[in-house]
């Protein structure tokens, strides 16, 4: 059996989604069963969801699950496609590093604000943004290094997904 080792982002995403679901369920039960709503459940669910989104972005990079313009990618000849893919990931990496930097700056400016129900510093909430982009930058950097070592790997993955490689079905 081919077991693939999952990155830490997969477990963090699962934990955040599970926690959010449990908190929402508890809030639902208190509101509709006990007729007493919890003031913090909706706020905590929202903040867990924010962290879930940004941590999951990094996991999506490892799974190659981000949306791409496949039609354009398929029009590019295979010899050039490997370089276009590397260039695209480099631009993506620069963007991710920039957003991570801006996210840290913004999170630091929010350190004096606190949330309404939880009294949690808003910098904790907003720190999920730079953390997610920083993790995504690490994953992109690793993929770029792998692409330089084996530039046809990305093209082979594309061809396998398209069903052009023998033994692979779409």
Short mmCIF file of C-alpha atoms in Angstrom, two decimals:
data_model
loop_
_atom_site.label_atom_id
_atom_site.label_comp_id
_atom_site.label_asym_id
_atom_site.label_seq_id
_atom_site.Cartn_x
_atom_site.Cartn_y
_atom_site.Cartn_z
CA UNK A 1 0.00 0.00 0.00
CA UNK A 2 1.37 3.40 -1.00
CA UNK A 3 1.07 5.61 2.08
CA UNK A 4 1.99 9.22 1.49
CA UNK A 5 3.39 11.16 4.44
CA UNK A 6 1.15 14.14 5.07
CA UNK A 7 2.62 17.54 5.91
CA UNK A 8 1.90 19.26 9.20
CA UNK A 9 -0.58 21.58 7.47
CA UNK A 10 -2.89 18.64 6.80
CA UNK A 11 -3.14 17.83 10.50
CA UNK A 12 -3.49 21.48 11.50
CA UNK A 13 -6.25 21.97 8.93
CA UNK A 14 -8.07 18.90 10.15
CA UNK A 15 -7.79 20.01 13.78
CA UNK A 16 -9.01 23.53 12.98
CA UNK A 17 -11.96 22.26 10.94
CA UNK A 18 -12.89 19.73 13.62
CA UNK A 19 -12.63 22.36 16.35
CA UNK A 20 -14.75 24.79 14.37
CA UNK A 21 -17.40 22.14 13.78
CA UNK A 22 -17.51 21.20 17.47
CA UNK A 23 -17.77 24.84 18.57
CA UNK A 24 -20.55 25.49 16.05
CA UNK A 25 -22.41 22.38 17.19
CA UNK A 26 -22.12 23.39 20.84
CA UNK A 27 -23.41 26.87 19.96
CA UNK A 28 -26.31 25.33 18.05
CA UNK A 29 -27.24 23.01 20.93
CA UNK A 30 -27.13 25.82 23.49
CA UNK A 31 -29.18 28.14 21.29
CA UNK A 32 -31.92 25.77 20.12
CA UNK A 33 -32.02 23.11 22.84
CA UNK A 34 -31.28 25.07 26.00
CA UNK A 35 -32.58 28.40 24.64
CA UNK A 36 -29.45 30.18 25.85
CA UNK A 37 -26.93 31.32 23.27
CA UNK A 38 -23.22 31.40 23.93
CA UNK A 39 -21.66 34.78 23.24
CA UNK A 40 -18.29 33.38 22.20
CA UNK A 41 -19.14 30.42 19.94
CA UNK A 42 -19.81 32.37 16.75
CA UNK A 43 -16.72 34.52 17.21
CA UNK A 44 -14.45 31.55 17.92
CA UNK A 45 -15.87 29.68 14.91
CA UNK A 46 -15.12 32.65 12.69
CA UNK A 47 -11.53 32.91 13.93
CA UNK A 48 -10.94 29.17 13.58
CA UNK A 49 -12.28 29.41 10.03
CA UNK A 50 -9.84 32.22 9.20
CA UNK A 51 -6.93 30.14 10.45
CA UNK A 52 -8.26 27.06 8.64
CA UNK A 53 -8.37 28.89 5.31
CA UNK A 54 -4.84 30.23 5.47
CA UNK A 55 -3.24 27.05 6.81
CA UNK A 56 -5.10 24.99 4.20
CA UNK A 57 -3.67 27.15 1.41
CA UNK A 58 -0.24 25.78 2.21
CA UNK A 59 -1.54 22.23 2.22
CA UNK A 60 -3.18 22.84 -1.15
CA UNK A 61 0.24 23.76 -2.56
CA UNK A 62 1.65 20.39 -1.53
CA UNK A 63 -1.32 18.63 -3.13
CA UNK A 64 -1.18 20.82 -6.28
CA UNK A 65 -4.83 21.68 -5.65
CA UNK A 66 -4.75 25.39 -6.40
CA UNK A 67 -6.64 26.62 -9.42
CA UNK A 68 -4.52 27.15 -12.53
CA UNK A 69 -5.22 28.19 -16.07
CA UNK A 70 -4.92 24.72 -17.60
CA UNK A 71 -5.99 25.72 -21.09
CA UNK A 72 -3.01 28.04 -21.45
CA UNK A 73 -0.70 25.49 -19.86
CA UNK A 74 -1.74 22.83 -22.39
CA UNK A 75 -1.05 25.14 -25.33
CA UNK A 76 2.57 25.64 -24.32
CA UNK A 77 5.01 23.09 -25.79
CA UNK A 78 6.48 20.62 -23.30
CA UNK A 79 10.03 21.94 -23.75
CA UNK A 80 8.94 25.42 -22.70
CA UNK A 81 6.24 24.40 -20.22
CA UNK A 82 8.75 23.35 -17.56
CA UNK A 83 10.31 26.83 -17.56
CA UNK A 84 6.96 28.58 -17.59
CA UNK A 85 5.89 26.51 -14.57
CA UNK A 86 9.08 27.41 -12.69
CA UNK A 87 8.66 31.10 -13.57
CA UNK A 88 5.03 31.04 -12.44
CA UNK A 89 5.98 29.47 -9.11
CA UNK A 90 8.70 32.07 -8.63
CA UNK A 91 6.18 34.88 -9.12
CA UNK A 92 3.80 33.10 -6.74
CA UNK A 93 6.61 32.75 -4.18
CA UNK A 94 7.43 36.47 -4.35
CA UNK A 95 3.74 37.31 -3.92
CA UNK A 96 3.42 34.93 -0.95
CA UNK A 97 6.48 36.39 0.76
CA UNK A 98 5.14 39.91 0.20
CA UNK A 99 1.71 39.07 1.64
CA UNK A 100 3.39 37.31 4.56
CA UNK A 101 5.41 40.45 5.30
CA UNK A 102 2.33 42.66 5.03
CA UNK A 103 0.39 40.22 7.21
CA UNK A 104 2.96 40.40 10.00
CA UNK A 105 2.92 44.20 9.79
CA UNK A 106 -0.87 44.29 9.94
CA UNK A 107 -1.08 41.75 12.76
CA UNK A 108 1.34 43.82 14.81
CA UNK A 109 -0.76 46.96 14.33
CA UNK A 110 -3.80 45.08 15.64
CA UNK A 111 -2.10 44.08 18.92
CA UNK A 112 -3.90 46.77 20.91
CA UNK A 113 -7.37 45.64 19.72
CA UNK A 114 -9.25 42.81 21.38
CA UNK A 115 -12.21 40.76 20.18
CA UNK A 116 -15.63 41.49 21.59
CA UNK A 117 -16.64 38.19 23.17
CA UNK A 118 -13.38 36.33 23.74
CA UNK A 119 -11.23 39.35 24.65
CA UNK A 120 -8.56 37.77 22.45
CA UNK A 121 -5.92 40.10 20.98
CA UNK A 122 -6.79 40.63 17.33
CA UNK A 123 -3.12 40.17 16.44
CA UNK A 124 -3.57 36.47 17.29
CA UNK A 125 -6.47 36.26 14.85
CA UNK A 126 -4.68 38.10 12.06
CA UNK A 127 -1.42 36.22 12.55
CA UNK A 128 -3.02 33.30 10.68
CA UNK A 129 -2.61 35.25 7.44
CA UNK A 130 1.19 35.65 7.49
CA UNK A 131 1.63 32.17 8.95
CA UNK A 132 -0.37 30.60 6.14
CA UNK A 133 1.49 32.56 3.47
CA UNK A 134 4.86 31.83 5.08
CA UNK A 135 4.12 28.10 5.10
CA UNK A 136 2.96 28.36 1.50
CA UNK A 137 6.21 30.15 0.64
CA UNK A 138 8.21 27.29 2.14
CA UNK A 139 6.24 24.73 0.13
CA UNK A 140 6.64 26.77 -3.06
CA UNK A 141 10.37 27.16 -2.46
CA UNK A 142 10.73 23.39 -2.06
CA UNK A 143 8.76 22.81 -5.28
CA UNK A 144 10.93 25.32 -7.15
CA UNK A 145 14.11 23.58 -5.96
CA UNK A 146 12.65 20.22 -7.01
CA UNK A 147 11.73 21.69 -10.39
CA UNK A 148 15.31 22.85 -10.94
CA UNK A 149 16.61 19.40 -10.01
CA UNK A 150 14.09 17.62 -12.23
CA UNK A 151 12.36 20.11 -14.56
CA UNK A 152 10.28 17.42 -16.24
CA UNK A 153 8.66 16.28 -12.98
CA UNK A 154 6.05 19.05 -13.08
CA UNK A 155 5.33 18.34 -16.75
CA UNK A 156 5.05 14.61 -16.00
CA UNK A 157 2.57 15.38 -13.21
CA UNK A 158 0.56 17.54 -15.63
CA UNK A 159 0.56 14.78 -18.24
CA UNK A 160 -0.47 12.19 -15.66
CA UNK A 161 -3.36 14.38 -14.56
CA UNK A 162 -4.40 14.84 -18.17
CA UNK A 163 -4.34 11.07 -18.67
CA UNK A 164 -1.54 11.00 -21.26
CA UNK A 165 0.84 8.75 -19.35
CA UNK A 166 0.29 5.00 -19.70
CA UNK A 167 -1.28 3.31 -16.72
CA UNK A 168 -2.82 6.50 -15.45
CA UNK A 169 -6.51 7.05 -15.89
CA UNK A 170 -8.21 10.36 -15.66
#
